[in-house]
Coordinates of C-alpha atoms in Angstrom, one line a residue:
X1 CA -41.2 20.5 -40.8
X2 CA -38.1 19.9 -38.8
X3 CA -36.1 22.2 -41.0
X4 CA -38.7 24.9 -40.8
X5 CA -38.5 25.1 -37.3
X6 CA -34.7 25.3 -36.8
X7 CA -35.1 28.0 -39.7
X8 CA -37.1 30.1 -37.6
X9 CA -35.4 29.3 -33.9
X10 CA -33.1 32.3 -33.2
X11 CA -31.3 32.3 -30.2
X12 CA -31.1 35.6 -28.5
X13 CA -27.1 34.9 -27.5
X14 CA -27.4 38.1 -25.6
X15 CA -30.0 37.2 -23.0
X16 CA -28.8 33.2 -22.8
X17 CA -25.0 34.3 -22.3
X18 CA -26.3 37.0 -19.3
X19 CA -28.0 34.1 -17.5
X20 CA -24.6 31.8 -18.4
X21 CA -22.6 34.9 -16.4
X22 CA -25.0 34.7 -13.5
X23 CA -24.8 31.1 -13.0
X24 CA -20.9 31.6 -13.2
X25 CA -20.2 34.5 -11.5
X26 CA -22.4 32.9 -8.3
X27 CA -20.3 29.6 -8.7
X28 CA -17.2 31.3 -8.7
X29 CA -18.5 33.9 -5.9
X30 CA -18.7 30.4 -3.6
X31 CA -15.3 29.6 -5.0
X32 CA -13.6 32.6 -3.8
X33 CA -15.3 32.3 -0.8
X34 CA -14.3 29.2 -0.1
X35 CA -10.8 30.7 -0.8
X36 CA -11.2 33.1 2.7
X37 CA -11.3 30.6 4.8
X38 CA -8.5 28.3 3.5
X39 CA -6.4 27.0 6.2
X40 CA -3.1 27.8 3.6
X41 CA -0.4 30.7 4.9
X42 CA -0.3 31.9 1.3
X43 CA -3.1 32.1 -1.2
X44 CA -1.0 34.6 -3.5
X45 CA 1.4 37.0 -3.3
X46 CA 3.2 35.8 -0.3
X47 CA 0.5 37.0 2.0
X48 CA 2.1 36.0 5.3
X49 CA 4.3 38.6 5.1
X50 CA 1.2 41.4 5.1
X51 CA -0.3 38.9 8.5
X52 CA 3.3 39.0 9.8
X53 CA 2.7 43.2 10.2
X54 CA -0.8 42.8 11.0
X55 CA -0.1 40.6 13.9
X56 CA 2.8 42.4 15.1
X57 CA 0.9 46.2 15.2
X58 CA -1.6 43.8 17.5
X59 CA 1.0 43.1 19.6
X60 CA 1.9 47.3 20.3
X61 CA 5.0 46.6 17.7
X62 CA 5.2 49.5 15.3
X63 CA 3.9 49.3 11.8
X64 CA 7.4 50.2 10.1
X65 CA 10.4 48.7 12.1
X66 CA 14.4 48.6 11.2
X67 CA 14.8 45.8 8.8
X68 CA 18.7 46.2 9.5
X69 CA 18.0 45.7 13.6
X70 CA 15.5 43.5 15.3
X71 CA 13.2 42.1 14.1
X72 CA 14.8 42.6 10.9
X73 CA 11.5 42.7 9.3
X74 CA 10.1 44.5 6.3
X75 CA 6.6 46.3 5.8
X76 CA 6.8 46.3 2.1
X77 CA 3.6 48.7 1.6
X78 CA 2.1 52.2 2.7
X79 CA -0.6 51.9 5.7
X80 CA -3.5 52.2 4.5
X81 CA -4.7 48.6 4.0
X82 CA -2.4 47.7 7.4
X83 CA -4.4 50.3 9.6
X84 CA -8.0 48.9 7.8
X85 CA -7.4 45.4 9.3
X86 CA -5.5 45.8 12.3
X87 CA -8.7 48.1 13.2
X88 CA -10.9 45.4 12.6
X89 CA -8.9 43.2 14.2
X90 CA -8.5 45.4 17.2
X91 CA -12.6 44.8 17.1
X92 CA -12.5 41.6 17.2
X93 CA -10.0 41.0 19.8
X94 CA -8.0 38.8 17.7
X95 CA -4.7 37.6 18.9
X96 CA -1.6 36.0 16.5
X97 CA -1.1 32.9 18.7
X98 CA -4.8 32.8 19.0
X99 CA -6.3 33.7 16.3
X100 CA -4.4 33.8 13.4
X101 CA -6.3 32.2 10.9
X102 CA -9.2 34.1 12.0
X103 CA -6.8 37.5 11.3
X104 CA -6.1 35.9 7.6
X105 CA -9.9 35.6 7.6
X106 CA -10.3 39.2 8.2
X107 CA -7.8 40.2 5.6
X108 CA -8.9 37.8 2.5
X109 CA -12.5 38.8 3.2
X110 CA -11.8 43.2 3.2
X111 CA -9.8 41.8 -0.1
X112 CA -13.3 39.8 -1.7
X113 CA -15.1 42.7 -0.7
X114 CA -13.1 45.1 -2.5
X115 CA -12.9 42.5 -5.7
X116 CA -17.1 42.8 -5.7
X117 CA -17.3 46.4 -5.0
X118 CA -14.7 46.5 -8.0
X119 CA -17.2 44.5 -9.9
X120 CA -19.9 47.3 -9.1
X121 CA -17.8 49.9 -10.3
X122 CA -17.5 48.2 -14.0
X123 CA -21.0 48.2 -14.0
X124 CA -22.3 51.6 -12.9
X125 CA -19.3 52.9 -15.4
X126 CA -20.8 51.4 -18.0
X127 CA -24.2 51.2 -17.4
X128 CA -24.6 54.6 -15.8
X129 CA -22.2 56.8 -17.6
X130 CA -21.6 55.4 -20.9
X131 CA -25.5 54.4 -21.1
X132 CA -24.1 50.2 -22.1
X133 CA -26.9 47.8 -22.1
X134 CA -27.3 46.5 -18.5
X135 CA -27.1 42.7 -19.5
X136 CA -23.4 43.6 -21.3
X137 CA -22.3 45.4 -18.6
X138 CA -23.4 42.9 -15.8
X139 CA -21.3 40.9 -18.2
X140 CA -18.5 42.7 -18.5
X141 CA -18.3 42.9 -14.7
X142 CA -18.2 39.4 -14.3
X143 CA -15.5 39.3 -16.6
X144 CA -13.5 41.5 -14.9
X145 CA -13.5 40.2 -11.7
X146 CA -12.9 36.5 -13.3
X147 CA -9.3 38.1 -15.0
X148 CA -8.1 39.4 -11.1
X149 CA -5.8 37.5 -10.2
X150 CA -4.8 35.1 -7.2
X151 CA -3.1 38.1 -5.4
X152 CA -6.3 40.2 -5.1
X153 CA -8.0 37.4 -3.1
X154 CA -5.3 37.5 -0.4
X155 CA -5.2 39.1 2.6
X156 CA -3.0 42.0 0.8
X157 CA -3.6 45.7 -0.4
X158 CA -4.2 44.6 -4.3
X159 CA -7.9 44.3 -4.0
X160 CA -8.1 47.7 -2.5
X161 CA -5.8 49.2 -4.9
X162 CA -7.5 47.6 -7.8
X163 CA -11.0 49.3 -6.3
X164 CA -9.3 52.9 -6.1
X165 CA -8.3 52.4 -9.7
X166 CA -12.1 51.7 -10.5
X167 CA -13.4 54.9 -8.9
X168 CA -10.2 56.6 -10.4
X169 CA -11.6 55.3 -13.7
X170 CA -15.4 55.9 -13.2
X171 CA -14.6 59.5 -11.9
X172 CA -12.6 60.6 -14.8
X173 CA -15.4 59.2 -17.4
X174 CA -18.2 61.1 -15.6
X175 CA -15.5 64.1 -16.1
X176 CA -15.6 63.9 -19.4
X177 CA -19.0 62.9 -20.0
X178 CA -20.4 66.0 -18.3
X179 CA -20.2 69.6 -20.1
X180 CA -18.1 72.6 -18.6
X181 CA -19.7 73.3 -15.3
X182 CA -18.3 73.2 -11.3
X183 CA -19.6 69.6 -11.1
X184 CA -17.2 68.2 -14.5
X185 CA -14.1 70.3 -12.2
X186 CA -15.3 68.1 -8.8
X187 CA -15.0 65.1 -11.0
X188 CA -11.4 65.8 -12.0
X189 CA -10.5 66.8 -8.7
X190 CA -11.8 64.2 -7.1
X191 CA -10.3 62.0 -9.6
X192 CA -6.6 63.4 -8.6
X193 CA -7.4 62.5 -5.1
X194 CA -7.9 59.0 -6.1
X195 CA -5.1 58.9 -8.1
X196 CA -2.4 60.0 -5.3
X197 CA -4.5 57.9 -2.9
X198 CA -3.7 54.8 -4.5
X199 CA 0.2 55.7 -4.4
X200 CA -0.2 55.5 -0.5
X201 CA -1.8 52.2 -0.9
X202 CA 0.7 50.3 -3.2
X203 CA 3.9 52.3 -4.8
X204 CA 2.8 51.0 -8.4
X205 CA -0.1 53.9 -7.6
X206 CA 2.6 56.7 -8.9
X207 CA 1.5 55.5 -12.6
X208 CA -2.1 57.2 -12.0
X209 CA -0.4 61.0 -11.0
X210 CA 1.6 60.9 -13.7
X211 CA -0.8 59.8 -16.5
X212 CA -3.5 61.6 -15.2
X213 CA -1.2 64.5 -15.4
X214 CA 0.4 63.7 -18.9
X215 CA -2.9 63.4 -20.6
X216 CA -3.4 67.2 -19.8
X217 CA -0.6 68.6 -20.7
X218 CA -0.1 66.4 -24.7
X219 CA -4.1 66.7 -24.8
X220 CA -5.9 69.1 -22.7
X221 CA -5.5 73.0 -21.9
X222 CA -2.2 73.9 -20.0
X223 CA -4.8 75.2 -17.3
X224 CA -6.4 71.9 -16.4
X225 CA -2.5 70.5 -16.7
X226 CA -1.1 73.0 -14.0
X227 CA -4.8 72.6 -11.9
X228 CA -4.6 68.7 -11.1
X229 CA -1.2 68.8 -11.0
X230 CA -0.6 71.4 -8.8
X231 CA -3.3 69.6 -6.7
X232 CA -1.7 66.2 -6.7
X233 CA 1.7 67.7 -5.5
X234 CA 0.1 69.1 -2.5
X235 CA -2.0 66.5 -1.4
X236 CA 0.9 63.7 -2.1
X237 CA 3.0 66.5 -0.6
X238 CA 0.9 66.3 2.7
X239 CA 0.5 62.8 2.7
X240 CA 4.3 62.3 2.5
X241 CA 4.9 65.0 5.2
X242 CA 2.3 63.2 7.7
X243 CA 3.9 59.4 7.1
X244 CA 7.6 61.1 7.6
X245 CA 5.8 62.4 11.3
X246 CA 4.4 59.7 12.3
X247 CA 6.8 57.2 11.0
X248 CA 10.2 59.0 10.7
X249 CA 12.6 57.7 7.8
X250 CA 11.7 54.0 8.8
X251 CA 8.8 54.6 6.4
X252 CA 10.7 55.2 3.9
X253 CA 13.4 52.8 4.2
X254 CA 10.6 50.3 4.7
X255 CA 8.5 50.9 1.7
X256 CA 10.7 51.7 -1.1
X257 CA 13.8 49.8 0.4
X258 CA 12.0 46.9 0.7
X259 CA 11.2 46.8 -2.8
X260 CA 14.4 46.7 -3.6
X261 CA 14.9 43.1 -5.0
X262 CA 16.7 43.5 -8.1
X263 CA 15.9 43.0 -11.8
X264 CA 15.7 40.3 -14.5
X265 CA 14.8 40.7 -18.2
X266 CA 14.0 36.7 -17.5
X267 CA 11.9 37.8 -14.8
X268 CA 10.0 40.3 -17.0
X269 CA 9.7 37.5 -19.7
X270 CA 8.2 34.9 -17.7
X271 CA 5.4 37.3 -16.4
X272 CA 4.5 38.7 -19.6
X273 CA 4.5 35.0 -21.1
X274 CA 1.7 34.1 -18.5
X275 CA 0.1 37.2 -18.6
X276 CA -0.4 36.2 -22.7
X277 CA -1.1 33.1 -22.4
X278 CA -3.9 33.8 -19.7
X279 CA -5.1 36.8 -21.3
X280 CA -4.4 36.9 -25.2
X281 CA -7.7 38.5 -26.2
X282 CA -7.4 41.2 -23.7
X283 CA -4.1 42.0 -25.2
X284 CA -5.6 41.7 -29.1
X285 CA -7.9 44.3 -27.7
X286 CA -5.5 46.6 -25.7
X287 CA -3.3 46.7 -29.5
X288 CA -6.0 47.2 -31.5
X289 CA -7.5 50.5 -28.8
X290 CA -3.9 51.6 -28.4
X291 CA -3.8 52.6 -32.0
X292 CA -6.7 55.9 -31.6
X293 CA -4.2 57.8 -29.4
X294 CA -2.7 58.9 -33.0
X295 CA -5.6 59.7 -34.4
X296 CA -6.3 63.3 -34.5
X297 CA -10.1 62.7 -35.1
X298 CA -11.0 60.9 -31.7
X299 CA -12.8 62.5 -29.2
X300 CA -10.9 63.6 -25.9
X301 CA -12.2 60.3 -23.7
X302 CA -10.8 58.0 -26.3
X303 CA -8.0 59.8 -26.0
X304 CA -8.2 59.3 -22.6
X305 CA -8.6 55.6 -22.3
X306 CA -5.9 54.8 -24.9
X307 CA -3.6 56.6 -22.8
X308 CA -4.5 54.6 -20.2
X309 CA -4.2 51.6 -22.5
X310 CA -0.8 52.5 -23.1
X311 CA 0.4 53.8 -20.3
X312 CA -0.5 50.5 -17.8
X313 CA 1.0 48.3 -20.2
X314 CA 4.2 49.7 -20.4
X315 CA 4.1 50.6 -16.6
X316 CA 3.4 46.8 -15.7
X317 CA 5.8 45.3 -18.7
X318 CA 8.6 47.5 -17.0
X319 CA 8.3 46.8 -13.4
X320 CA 7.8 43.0 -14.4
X321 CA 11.6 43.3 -14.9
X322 CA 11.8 43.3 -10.8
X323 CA 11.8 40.0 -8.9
X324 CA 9.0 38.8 -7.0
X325 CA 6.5 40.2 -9.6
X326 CA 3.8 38.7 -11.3
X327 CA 0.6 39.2 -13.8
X328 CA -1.4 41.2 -10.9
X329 CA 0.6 44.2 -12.5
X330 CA -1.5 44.0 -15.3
X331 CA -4.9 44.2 -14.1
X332 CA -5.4 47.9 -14.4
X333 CA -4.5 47.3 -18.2
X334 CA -7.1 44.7 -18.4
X335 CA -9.8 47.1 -16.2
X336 CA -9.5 49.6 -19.0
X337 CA -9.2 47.9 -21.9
X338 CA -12.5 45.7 -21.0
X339 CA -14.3 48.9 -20.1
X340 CA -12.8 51.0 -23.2
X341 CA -13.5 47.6 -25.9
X342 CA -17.4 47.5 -24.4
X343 CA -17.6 51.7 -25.0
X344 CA -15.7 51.7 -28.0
X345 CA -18.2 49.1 -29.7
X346 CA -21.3 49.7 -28.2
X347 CA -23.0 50.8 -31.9
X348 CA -22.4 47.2 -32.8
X349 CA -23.9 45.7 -29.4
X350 CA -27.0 48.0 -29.5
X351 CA -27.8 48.0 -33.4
X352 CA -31.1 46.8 -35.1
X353 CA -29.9 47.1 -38.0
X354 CA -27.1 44.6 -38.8
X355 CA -26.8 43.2 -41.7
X356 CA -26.8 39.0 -41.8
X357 CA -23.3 38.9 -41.8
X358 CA -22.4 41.2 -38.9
X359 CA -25.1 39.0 -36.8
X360 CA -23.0 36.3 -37.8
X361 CA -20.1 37.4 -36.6
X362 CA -21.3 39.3 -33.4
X363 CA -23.2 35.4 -32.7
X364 CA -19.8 34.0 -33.6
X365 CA -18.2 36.5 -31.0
X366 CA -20.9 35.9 -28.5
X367 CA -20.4 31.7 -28.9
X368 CA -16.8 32.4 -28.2
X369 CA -17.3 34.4 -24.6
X370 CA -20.1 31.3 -24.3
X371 CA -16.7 28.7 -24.2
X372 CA -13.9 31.7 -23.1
X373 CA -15.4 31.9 -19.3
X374 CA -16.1 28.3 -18.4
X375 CA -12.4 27.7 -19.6
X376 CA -11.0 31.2 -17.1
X377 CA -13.4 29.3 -14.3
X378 CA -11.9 25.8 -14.5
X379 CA -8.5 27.0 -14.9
X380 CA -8.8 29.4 -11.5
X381 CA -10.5 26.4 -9.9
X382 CA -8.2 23.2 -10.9
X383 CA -4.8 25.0 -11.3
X384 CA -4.4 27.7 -9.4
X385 CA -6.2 27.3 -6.1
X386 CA -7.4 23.9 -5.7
X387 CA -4.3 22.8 -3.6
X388 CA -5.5 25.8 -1.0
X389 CA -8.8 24.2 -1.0
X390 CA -7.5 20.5 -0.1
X391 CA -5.3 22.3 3.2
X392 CA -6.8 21.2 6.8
X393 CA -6.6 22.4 10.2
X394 CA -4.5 19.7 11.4
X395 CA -1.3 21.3 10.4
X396 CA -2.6 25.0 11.5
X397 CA -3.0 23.5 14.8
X398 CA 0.1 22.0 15.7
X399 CA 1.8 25.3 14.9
X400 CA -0.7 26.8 17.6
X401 CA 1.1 24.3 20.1
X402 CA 4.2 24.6 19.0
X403 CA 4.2 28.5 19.3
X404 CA 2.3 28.1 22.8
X405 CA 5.7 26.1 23.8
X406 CA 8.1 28.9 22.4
X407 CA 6.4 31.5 23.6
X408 CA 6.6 29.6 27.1
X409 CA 10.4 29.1 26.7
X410 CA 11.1 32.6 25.9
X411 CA 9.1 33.9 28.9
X412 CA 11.5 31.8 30.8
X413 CA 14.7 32.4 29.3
X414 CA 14.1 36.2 29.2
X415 CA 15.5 38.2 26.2
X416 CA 15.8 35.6 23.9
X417 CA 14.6 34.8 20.5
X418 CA 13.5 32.1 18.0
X419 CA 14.3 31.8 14.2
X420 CA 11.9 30.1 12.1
X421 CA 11.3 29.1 8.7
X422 CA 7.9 28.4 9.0
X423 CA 5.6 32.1 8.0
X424 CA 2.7 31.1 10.1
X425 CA 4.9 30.6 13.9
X426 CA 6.5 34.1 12.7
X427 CA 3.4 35.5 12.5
X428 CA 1.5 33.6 16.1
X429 CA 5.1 35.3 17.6
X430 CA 5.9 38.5 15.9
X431 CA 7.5 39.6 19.1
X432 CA 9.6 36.9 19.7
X433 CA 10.5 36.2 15.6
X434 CA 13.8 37.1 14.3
X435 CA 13.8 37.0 10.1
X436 CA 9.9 36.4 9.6
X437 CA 10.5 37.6 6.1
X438 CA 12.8 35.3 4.7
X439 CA 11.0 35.0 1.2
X440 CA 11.9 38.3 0.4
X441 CA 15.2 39.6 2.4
X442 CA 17.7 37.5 0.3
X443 CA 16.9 39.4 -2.6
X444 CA 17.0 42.7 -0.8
X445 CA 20.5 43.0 -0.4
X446 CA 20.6 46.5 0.1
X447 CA 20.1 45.8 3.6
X448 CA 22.9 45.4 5.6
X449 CA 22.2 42.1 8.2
X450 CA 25.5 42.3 10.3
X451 CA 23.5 42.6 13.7
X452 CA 21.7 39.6 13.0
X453 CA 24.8 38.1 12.8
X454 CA 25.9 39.2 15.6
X455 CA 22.7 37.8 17.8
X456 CA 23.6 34.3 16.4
X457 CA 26.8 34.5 17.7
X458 CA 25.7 35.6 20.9
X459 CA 22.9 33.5 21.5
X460 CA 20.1 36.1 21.7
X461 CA 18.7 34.1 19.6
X462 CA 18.5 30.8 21.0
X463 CA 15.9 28.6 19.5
X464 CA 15.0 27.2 15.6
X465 CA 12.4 25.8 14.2
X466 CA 12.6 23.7 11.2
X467 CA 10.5 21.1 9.2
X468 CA 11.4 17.6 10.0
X469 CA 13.0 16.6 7.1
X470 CA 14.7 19.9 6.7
X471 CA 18.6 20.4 7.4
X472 CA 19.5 24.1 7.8
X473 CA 23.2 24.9 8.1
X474 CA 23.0 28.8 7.1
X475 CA 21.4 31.4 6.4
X476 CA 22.5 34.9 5.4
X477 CA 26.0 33.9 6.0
X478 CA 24.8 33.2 9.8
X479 CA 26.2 29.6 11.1
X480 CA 23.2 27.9 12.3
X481 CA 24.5 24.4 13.0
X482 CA 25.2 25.1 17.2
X483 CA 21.1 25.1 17.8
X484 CA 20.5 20.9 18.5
X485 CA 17.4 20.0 18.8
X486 CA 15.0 19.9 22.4
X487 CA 11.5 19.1 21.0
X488 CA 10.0 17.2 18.4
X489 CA 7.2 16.9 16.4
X490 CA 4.9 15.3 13.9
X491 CA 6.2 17.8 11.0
X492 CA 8.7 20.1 12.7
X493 CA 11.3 20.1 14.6
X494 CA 12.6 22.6 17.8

């Protein structure tokens, strides 16, 4: 009798694994929640930096400044996502020496809101255009936003730029879903917008132009090639143009100078090696889809999409080379291979008519995605952002004072400045910080730092702060050892 009755009890691995992703995808909602309110000056991605310029626009500074004169400080992207939060900051009335936790809060929270929107986005694409089963593309959603890394969580423009990629995506799918007709042409138009849009969000955006564009012309008819491109030159043409008015040359040397932080094949080695390790069957999957752009009897969407494939990957295996990278360069390539795997095998998903041993192996497959997720939840949770979690107020709040005395002694001592190594005083006192990015302008030594040197020598700059058990003789070839210290404190030292 027993045997009878686990004869006839068939799980439907379908139905059970789309509750599993709801249970998980609300945990790890909480999770990343949680995340937005961490009291920790860097989440991912060196964040501070992006608060540094958000808390110095509040203050009436300019959004692009000389990095080679003071403040020596470098706005590494375009404006878009800068202008988004200072505005709701501006709202809010938040000020850096008084709020700048809350103005982290503001900037991780537009960043989760993008990440779900992004999640939204996988679904409609394949629920709504490619007509996927609901409960696999709820499920596909969820996986996406489970494989975004710790830099799209921080107050920075990768959530946003990962969200332009997604409508990019969805728009260029309902183009070539929909016959010849005005509405497939808005699609692809509006699609080109997108694409040059997300160059003024994050440089890496120049990938989607020139794909976009390089599909038409080794694919399509060399009137849709010179249509979106001619388009795409204009409006990034425009765009340029109205950031060179507003911002002068600053803007330039700012965002691409900025960048400018050499190469390393060891560089590009270890990101690619994490990338694999975290993400082996996205990779399996991206190989195996790669392979249909040299086929000549695919249809012109799978054409599409494996140029996309191929095209990210390269794109993100390349730029690894630069220092201060990581595996967020990847996630377009994991976007579109997830999206193109579910379209690609959505016969086997929606079939009656397997026979026992395809059920097998789509249960098998099913069983695997059962044990994969838990494994990407626990992972994000225990080794990745856990130590953010465990960081309190109490440290948060002696920098408050200890910015409230600075700003007090440079009011007295008029026309002089503090150097700190700590990113969250930068960012309380933008105006009166000297160096606040000093994670990334060692490796940009295009820049030439001679007037900071000479505002050591001359004692513009007149105060340091460094932890207590720190002992700072240089930096940038600048003599530090004549500032002594006046005040101390439980952790630092002024």
């Amino acid at each position: 009798m027993i045997k009878s009755l686990v004869l006839k009890f068939k799980p439907d691995y379908l139905k059970l694994l789309f509750y599993f992703f709801i249970i998980n995808a609300i945990l790890f909602f909480i999770f990343r929640l949680l995340l937005v309110f961490s009291y920790s000056p860097d989440i991912g991605g060196i964040e501070s930096n992006v608060i540094y310029t958000v808390g110095k626009m509040l203050k009436g500074l300019p959004l692009y400044g000389n990095p080679e004169d003071f403040n020596f400080d470098i706005t590494q992207y375009s404006p878009l996502f800068y202008d988004l939060q200072v505005g709701i900051c501006h709202i809010l009335s938040l000020d850096p020496i008084n709020d700048l936790h809350a103005i982290y809060i503001t900037g991780r929270s537009l960043s989760l809101l993008f990440n779900v929107a992004g999640m939204g986005m996988v679904y409609l694409t394949l629920s709504r255009l490619l007509k996927i089963n609901k409960k696999i593309s709820f499920i596909t959603a969820v996986i996406q936003f489970f494989y975004l890394s710790k830099v799209h969580f921080a107050a920075r423009p990768d959530g946003l730029f990962s969200f332009c990629y997604l409508v990019f995506l969805f728009l260029m799918i309902a183009y070539f879903m929909h016959e010849n007709g005005n509405k497939r042409n808005n699609f692809l138009y509006l699609a080109g917008i997108m694409a040059v849009l997300s160059i003024f969000i994050k440089q890496n955006g120049i990938q989607l132009p020139l794909l976009l564009a390089g599909y038409f012309l080794i694919f399509g008819s060399m009137r849709d090639f010179l249509k979106i491109s001619c388009l795409m030159l204009v409006i990034f043409s425009l765009g340029m143009l109205a950031f060179f008015e507003i911002y002068g040359t600053l803007f330039f040397k700012n965002v691409f100078g900025g960048l400018d932080n050499g190469i390393s094949i060891l560089r590009m080695y270890d990101v690619f090696s994490n990338f694999h390790l975290h993400s082996m069957l996205i990779l399996a999957l991206g190989i195996f889809l790669a392979r249909l752009l040299f086929l000549s009897n695919r249809k012109p969407i799978e054409k599409f999409l494996s140029m996309q494939v191929i095209g990210l990957f390269l794109f993100a295996l390349v730029t690894s080379l630069k220092d201060g990278s990581w595996i967020n360069y990847y996630n377009e390539f994991v976007i579109v291979t997830l999206i193109f795997t579910i379209y690609f095998f959505q016969s086997l998903f929606v079939s009656k008519t397997f026979s026992s041993q395809e059920n097998s192996i789509l249960n098998v497959f099913y069983i695997y995605i059962l044990m994969l997720i838990p494994s990407i939840l626990l992972y994000n949770i225990y080794h990745v952002h856990l130590p953010d979690l465990k960081k309190n107020a109490s440290s948060y709040e002696e920098k408050k004072g200890i910015a409230r005395d600075l700003q007090q002694l440079c009011q007295k001592n008029a026309g002089t400045y503090f150097i700190s190594f700590e990113t969250e005083l930068n960012a309380m006192l933008p105006v009166q910080a000297i160096l606040p990015n000093k994670e990334i302008v060692v490796g940009c030594s295009k820049f030439n730092y001679k007037n900071y040197l000479a505002y050591i020598k001359s004692g513009r700059i007149r105060y340091m702060v460094t932890a207590s058990d720190e002992n700072i003789h240089s930096f940038l070839n600048a003599d530090l050892t004549a500032f002594h210290p006046i005040r101390k404190y439980h952790n630092w030292v002024l």
